[in-house]
Short mmCIF file of C-alpha atoms and ligand atoms in Angstrom, two decimals:
data_model
loop_
_atom_site.label_atom_id
_atom_site.label_comp_id
_atom_site.label_asym_id
_atom_site.label_seq_id
_atom_site.Cartn_x
_atom_site.Cartn_y
_atom_site.Cartn_z
CA UNK A 23 9.53 1.28 -11.24
CA UNK A 24 10.91 3.48 -9.61
CA UNK A 25 12.04 3.64 -6.06
CA UNK A 26 12.61 6.40 -3.49
CA UNK A 27 14.11 6.41 0.13
CA UNK A 28 14.48 8.98 2.66
CA UNK A 29 15.20 9.29 5.92
CA UNK A 30 15.72 11.62 9.16
CA UNK A 31 19.00 10.87 11.73
CA UNK A 32 16.63 8.32 13.00
CA UNK A 33 16.65 5.84 10.36
CA UNK A 34 19.77 7.48 8.64
CA UNK A 35 21.80 4.14 8.96
CA UNK A 36 18.95 1.82 8.00
CA UNK A 37 18.57 4.26 4.78
CA UNK A 38 22.03 3.97 3.65
CA UNK A 39 22.09 0.23 4.43
CA UNK A 40 18.50 -0.18 2.47
CA UNK A 41 19.73 2.04 -0.32
CA UNK A 42 22.60 0.13 -0.96
CA UNK A 43 20.25 -3.23 -0.64
CA UNK A 44 18.17 -1.87 -3.44
CA UNK A 45 20.83 -0.35 -5.73
CA UNK A 46 23.13 -3.47 -5.60
CA UNK A 47 19.84 -5.80 -6.38
CA UNK A 48 19.35 -3.49 -9.67
CA UNK A 49 16.55 -1.60 -8.60
CA UNK A 50 15.91 1.89 -9.98
CA UNK A 51 16.32 3.83 -6.51
CA UNK A 52 16.85 7.57 -5.71
CA UNK A 53 18.01 8.67 -2.53
CA UNK A 54 16.14 11.91 -1.41
CA UNK A 55 18.26 12.32 1.74
CA UNK A 56 19.45 13.18 4.64
CA UNK A 57 22.72 12.86 2.78
CA UNK A 58 24.84 12.99 6.20
CA UNK A 59 24.18 11.97 9.62
CA UNK A 60 22.51 15.23 11.42
CA UNK A 61 21.14 14.93 15.11
CA UNK A 62 19.12 18.13 14.55
CA UNK A 63 17.38 17.35 11.46
CA UNK A 64 13.63 17.00 11.20
CA UNK A 65 11.41 14.24 10.11
CA UNK A 66 9.11 16.62 7.91
CA UNK A 67 11.78 18.15 6.20
CA UNK A 68 13.36 14.87 5.39
CA UNK A 69 10.10 13.18 4.34
CA UNK A 70 8.75 16.04 2.16
CA UNK A 71 10.82 15.63 -1.29
CA UNK A 72 10.01 12.02 -1.07
CA UNK A 73 6.29 12.44 -0.73
CA UNK A 74 6.08 15.22 -3.45
CA UNK A 75 7.69 12.99 -5.87
CA UNK A 76 5.34 9.79 -4.64
CA UNK A 77 2.41 12.44 -5.21
CA UNK A 78 3.75 13.36 -8.77
CA UNK A 79 3.89 9.71 -10.05
CA UNK A 80 7.54 10.46 -10.30
CA UNK A 81 8.22 7.56 -7.96
CA UNK A 82 6.07 4.57 -7.55
CA UNK A 83 7.23 3.06 -4.51
CA UNK A 84 8.31 5.28 -1.42
CA UNK A 85 10.32 4.47 1.68
CA UNK A 86 10.64 6.27 4.51
CA UNK A 87 12.17 5.80 7.81
CA UNK A 88 12.62 7.83 11.10
CA UNK A 89 13.19 6.43 14.72
CA UNK A 90 9.59 4.98 15.01
CA UNK A 91 8.09 5.32 11.59
CA UNK A 92 5.17 7.62 13.37
CA UNK A 93 6.84 11.09 12.05
CA UNK A 94 7.44 10.22 8.64
CA UNK A 95 3.88 8.35 8.27
CA UNK A 96 2.08 11.58 9.65
CA UNK A 97 3.97 14.12 7.84
CA UNK A 98 4.11 12.32 4.42
CA UNK A 99 0.40 11.27 4.35
CA UNK A 100 -0.42 15.51 4.66
CA UNK A 101 0.88 15.66 1.27
CA UNK A 102 -1.94 15.05 -1.39
CA UNK A 103 -1.93 11.49 -3.19
CA UNK A 104 0.20 10.30 -0.63
CA UNK A 105 -0.75 6.64 0.79
CA UNK A 106 1.79 6.07 3.64
CA UNK A 107 1.54 3.80 6.28
CA UNK A 108 3.58 2.57 9.02
CA UNK A 109 4.81 -1.05 8.63
CA UNK A 110 6.35 -3.78 11.02
CA UNK A 111 5.02 -6.89 9.86
CA UNK A 112 4.76 -8.87 6.66
CA UNK A 113 1.11 -9.30 5.85
CA UNK A 114 0.54 -5.51 6.12
CA UNK A 115 3.57 -4.92 3.57
CA UNK A 116 1.36 -6.54 1.00
CA UNK A 117 -1.97 -6.41 1.89
CA UNK A 118 -1.27 -2.17 2.29
CA UNK A 119 -0.39 -2.70 -1.32
CA UNK A 120 -2.78 -4.83 -2.51
CA UNK A 121 -5.99 -3.41 -0.75
CA UNK A 122 -5.01 0.16 -0.08
CA UNK A 123 -2.45 1.17 -2.83
CA UNK A 124 -0.01 2.33 -0.37
CA UNK A 125 2.79 3.84 -2.24
CA UNK A 126 4.67 4.98 0.77
CA UNK A 127 6.09 2.42 3.38
CA UNK A 128 7.23 3.97 6.61
CA UNK A 129 9.59 2.12 8.88
CA UNK A 130 10.96 2.84 12.47
CA UNK A 131 14.72 2.70 12.36
CA UNK A 132 15.21 2.31 16.15
CA UNK A 133 12.68 -0.58 16.54
CA UNK A 134 13.62 -2.94 13.51
CA UNK A 135 16.68 -3.55 11.40
CA UNK A 136 18.67 -5.87 9.45
CA UNK A 137 17.16 -8.40 7.81
CA UNK A 138 13.59 -7.70 9.03
CA UNK A 139 13.62 -4.15 7.06
CA UNK A 140 15.22 -5.89 3.94
CA UNK A 141 12.40 -8.52 3.97
CA UNK A 142 9.63 -5.93 4.62
CA UNK A 143 10.82 -3.89 1.74
CA UNK A 144 11.34 -6.61 -0.60
CA UNK A 145 7.34 -7.58 0.00
CA UNK A 146 6.62 -3.91 -0.51
CA UNK A 147 8.09 -3.48 -3.94
CA UNK A 148 7.01 -6.67 -5.36
CA UNK A 149 3.29 -6.48 -4.40
CA UNK A 150 0.68 -5.18 -6.60
CA UNK A 151 -2.46 -3.29 -6.26
CA UNK A 152 -5.38 -5.22 -6.88
CA UNK A 153 -8.05 -3.61 -8.93
CA UNK A 154 -11.24 -5.08 -7.31
CA UNK A 155 -14.58 -2.96 -7.19
CA UNK A 156 -14.49 -2.63 -3.43
CA UNK A 157 -10.84 -1.49 -3.10
CA UNK A 158 -11.72 1.09 -6.28
CA UNK A 159 -14.58 2.15 -3.94
CA UNK A 160 -12.84 2.99 -0.73
CA UNK A 161 -9.97 4.51 -2.71
CA UNK A 162 -12.32 6.63 -4.33
CA UNK A 163 -13.59 7.60 -0.50
CA UNK A 164 -10.38 8.50 0.68
CA UNK A 165 -10.03 10.79 -2.25
CA UNK A 166 -13.42 12.26 -1.48
CA UNK A 167 -11.86 13.19 1.84
CA UNK A 168 -8.74 14.53 0.80
CA UNK A 169 -10.82 16.91 -1.53
CA UNK A 170 -13.48 17.89 1.06
CA UNK A 171 -10.42 19.16 3.58
CA UNK A 172 -8.46 20.64 0.80
CA UNK A 173 -8.33 24.66 1.21
C1 RB5 B 16 14.12 11.72 16.19
O1 RB5 B 16 14.62 11.87 17.49
C2 RB5 B 16 12.56 11.29 16.31
O2 RB5 B 16 11.56 11.96 16.91
C3 RB5 B 16 12.22 10.67 14.65
O3 RB5 B 16 13.17 10.16 14.11
C4 RB5 B 16 10.52 9.97 14.71
O4 RB5 B 16 11.39 8.84 15.51
C5 RB5 B 16 9.52 10.61 14.98
O5 RB5 B 16 8.82 9.90 14.84
#
């Protein structure tokens, strides 16, 4: 499984730490930037390459971090095929994958850190989508919404 990670300045330090953590644990992880701390960078620019890679299926699980996690969530969900959610606790980190096939987990670097972020990442990357009819039906409806409003 290919994992991708991206952050703006609000999540830069946490991205560096999580990249190292995933890499040293043997995961296939790609860093989509930011590649240096720049207080003037903008979260849509930083999450876009990761969101596109997720939508193309090049990355199976994406992790995006900004200050609160809100900005990257909003921006990533504009890319068709991305199912991004802001995660702050363990239940949603796995249930979001199991029920909703979340493929991009968003985190807030200014509101969370350390071992909590690592635990949420572990839960997210090990969770698997459950192919039950009710979940499939709901996801088809999400896809229909995306098609309805796509120009
Ligand atoms: C950047 O200052 C900050 O606004 C951004 O990282 C994020 O928190 C937006 O949601």
